[in-house]
Short mmCIF file of C-alpha atoms in Angstrom, two decimals:
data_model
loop_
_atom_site.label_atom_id
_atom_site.label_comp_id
_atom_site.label_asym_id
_atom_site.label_seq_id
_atom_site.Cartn_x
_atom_site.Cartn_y
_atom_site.Cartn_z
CA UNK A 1 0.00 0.00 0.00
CA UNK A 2 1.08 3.44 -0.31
CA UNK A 3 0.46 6.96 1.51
CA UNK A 4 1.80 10.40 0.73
CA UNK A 5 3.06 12.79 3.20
CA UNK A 6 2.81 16.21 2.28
CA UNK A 7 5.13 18.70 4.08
CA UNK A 8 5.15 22.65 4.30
CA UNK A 9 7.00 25.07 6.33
CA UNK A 10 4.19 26.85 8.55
CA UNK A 11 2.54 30.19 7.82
CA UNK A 12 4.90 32.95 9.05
CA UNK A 13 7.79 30.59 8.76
CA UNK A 14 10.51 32.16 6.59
CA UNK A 15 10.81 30.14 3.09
CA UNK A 16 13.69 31.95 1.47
CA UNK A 17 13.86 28.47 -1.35
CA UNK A 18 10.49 29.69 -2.43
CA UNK A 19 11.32 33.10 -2.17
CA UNK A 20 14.18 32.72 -4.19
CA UNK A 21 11.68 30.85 -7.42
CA UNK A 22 9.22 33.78 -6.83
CA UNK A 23 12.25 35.71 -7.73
CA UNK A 24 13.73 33.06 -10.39
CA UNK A 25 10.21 33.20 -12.31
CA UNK A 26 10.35 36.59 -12.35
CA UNK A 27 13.91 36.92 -13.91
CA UNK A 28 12.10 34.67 -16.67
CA UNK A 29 9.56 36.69 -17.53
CA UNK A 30 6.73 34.97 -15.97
CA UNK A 31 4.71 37.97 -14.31
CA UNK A 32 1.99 37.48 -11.93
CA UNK A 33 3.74 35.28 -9.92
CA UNK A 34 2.67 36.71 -6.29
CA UNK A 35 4.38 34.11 -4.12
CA UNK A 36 5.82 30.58 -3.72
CA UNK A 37 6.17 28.23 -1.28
CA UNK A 38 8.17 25.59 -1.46
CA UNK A 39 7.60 21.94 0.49
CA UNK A 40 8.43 18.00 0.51
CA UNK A 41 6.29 15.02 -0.91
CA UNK A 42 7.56 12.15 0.56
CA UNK A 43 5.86 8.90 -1.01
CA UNK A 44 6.01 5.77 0.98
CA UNK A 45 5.83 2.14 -0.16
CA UNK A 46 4.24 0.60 2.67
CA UNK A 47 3.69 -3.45 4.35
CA UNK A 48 0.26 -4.17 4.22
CA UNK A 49 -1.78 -3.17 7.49
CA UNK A 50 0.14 -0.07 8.36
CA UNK A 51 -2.02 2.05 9.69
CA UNK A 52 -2.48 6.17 9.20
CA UNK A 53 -1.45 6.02 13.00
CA UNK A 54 1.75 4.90 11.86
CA UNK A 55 2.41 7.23 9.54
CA UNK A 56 1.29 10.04 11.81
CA UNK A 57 4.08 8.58 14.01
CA UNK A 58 6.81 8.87 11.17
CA UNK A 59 5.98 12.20 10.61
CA UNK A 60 6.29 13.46 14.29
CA UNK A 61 9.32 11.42 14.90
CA UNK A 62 11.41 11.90 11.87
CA UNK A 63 9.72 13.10 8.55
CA UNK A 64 8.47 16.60 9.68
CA UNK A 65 10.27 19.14 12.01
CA UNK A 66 6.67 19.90 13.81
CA UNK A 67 8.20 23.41 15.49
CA UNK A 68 8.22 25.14 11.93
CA UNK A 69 6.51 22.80 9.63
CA UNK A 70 3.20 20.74 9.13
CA UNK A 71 2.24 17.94 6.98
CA UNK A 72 -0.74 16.39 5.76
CA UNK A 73 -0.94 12.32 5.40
CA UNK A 74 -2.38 10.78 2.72
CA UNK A 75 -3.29 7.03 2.45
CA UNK A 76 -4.12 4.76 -0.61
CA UNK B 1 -5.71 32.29 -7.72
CA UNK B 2 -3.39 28.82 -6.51
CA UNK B 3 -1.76 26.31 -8.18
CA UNK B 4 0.20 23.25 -6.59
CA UNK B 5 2.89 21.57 -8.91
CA UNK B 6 4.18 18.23 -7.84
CA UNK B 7 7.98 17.46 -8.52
CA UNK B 8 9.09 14.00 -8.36
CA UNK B 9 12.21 12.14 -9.64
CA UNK B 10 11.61 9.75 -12.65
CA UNK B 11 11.00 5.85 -12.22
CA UNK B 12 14.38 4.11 -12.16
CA UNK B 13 16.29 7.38 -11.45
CA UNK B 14 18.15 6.66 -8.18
CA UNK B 15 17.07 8.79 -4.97
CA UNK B 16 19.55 8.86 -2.36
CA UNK B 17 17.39 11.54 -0.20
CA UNK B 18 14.45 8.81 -0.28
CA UNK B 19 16.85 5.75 0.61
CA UNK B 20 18.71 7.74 3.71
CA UNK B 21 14.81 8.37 4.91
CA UNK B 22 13.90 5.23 4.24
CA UNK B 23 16.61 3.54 6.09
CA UNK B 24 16.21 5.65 9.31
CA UNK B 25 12.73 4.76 9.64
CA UNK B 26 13.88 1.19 9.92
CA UNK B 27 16.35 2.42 12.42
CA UNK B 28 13.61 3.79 14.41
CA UNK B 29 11.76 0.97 14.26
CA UNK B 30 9.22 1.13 11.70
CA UNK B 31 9.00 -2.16 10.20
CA UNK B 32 7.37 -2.65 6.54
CA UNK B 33 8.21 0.29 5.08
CA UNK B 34 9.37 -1.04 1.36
CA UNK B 35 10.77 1.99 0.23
CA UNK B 36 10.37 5.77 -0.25
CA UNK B 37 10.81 8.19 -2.73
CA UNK B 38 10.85 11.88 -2.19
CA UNK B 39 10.34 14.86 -3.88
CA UNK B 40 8.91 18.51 -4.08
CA UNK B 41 5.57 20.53 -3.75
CA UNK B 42 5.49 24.50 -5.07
CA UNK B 43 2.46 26.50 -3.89
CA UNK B 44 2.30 29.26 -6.49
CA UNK B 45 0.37 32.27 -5.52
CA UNK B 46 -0.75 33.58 -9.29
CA UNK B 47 -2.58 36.24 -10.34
CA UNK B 48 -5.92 36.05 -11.61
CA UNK B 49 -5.79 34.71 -15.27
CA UNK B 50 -2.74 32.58 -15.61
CA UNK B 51 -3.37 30.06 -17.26
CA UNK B 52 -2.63 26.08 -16.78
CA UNK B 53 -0.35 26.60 -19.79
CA UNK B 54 1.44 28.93 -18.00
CA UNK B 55 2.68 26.87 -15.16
CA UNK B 56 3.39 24.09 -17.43
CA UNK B 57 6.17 26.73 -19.03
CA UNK B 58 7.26 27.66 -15.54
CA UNK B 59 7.73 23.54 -14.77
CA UNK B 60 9.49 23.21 -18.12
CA UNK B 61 12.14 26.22 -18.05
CA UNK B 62 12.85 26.56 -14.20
CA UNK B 63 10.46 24.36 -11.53
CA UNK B 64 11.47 20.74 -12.86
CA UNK B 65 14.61 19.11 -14.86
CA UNK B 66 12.44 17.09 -17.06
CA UNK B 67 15.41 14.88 -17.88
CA UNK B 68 15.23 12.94 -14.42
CA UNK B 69 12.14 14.49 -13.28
CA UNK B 70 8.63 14.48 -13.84
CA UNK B 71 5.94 17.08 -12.53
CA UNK B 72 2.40 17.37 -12.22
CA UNK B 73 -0.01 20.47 -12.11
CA UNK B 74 -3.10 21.18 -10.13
CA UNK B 75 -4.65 24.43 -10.45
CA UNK B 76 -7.16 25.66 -8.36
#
């Protein structure tokens, strides 16, 4: 089975990587670009009968840095 | 307006990042986790109008390196 995890540095957290494609885009012509924000998609290739409990506990004890970022699990 | 572009490395392209999370899960003691594969989410905070077509171009000339990686766009 399989389950994403998406990760994103909280609101108000400092992102200078997206700050830095905002800018990137810009230098490319692209107008209109207002603001990026830049995160991790971590897919996982799971045993049968793992649980989203599980993967909530991956998250908080390796996969996410819970002080400045949050993520979002999703299974299937 | 939003749009969410998914980066992820190619089938059969190796991923070191994904491996080195992969194999301190195990350390930690999560059994059955066959392997992992990470990559990258960009929030893009566009102006009204751009089109789908437009973030395609962005994905092509800056976002992804479509020789070992392959991206997907959700707008909206």
């Amino acid at each position: 089975m399989k389950a994403t995890v998406h990760v994103m540095l909280k609101t108000g957290v400092l992102d200078p990587q997206g700050e830095a494609v905002r800018h990137a885009l810009g230098a490319l012509g692209f107008d209109g670009v207002n603001g990026v924000r830049q995160g991790k998609v971590i897919e996982l290739d799971l045993a049968d009968g793992t649980s989203e409990a599980d993967v909530t506990a991956m998250c908080e004890k390796l996969l996410a840095n819970t002080v400045i970022e949050s993520y979002r699990v999703e299974m299937g």
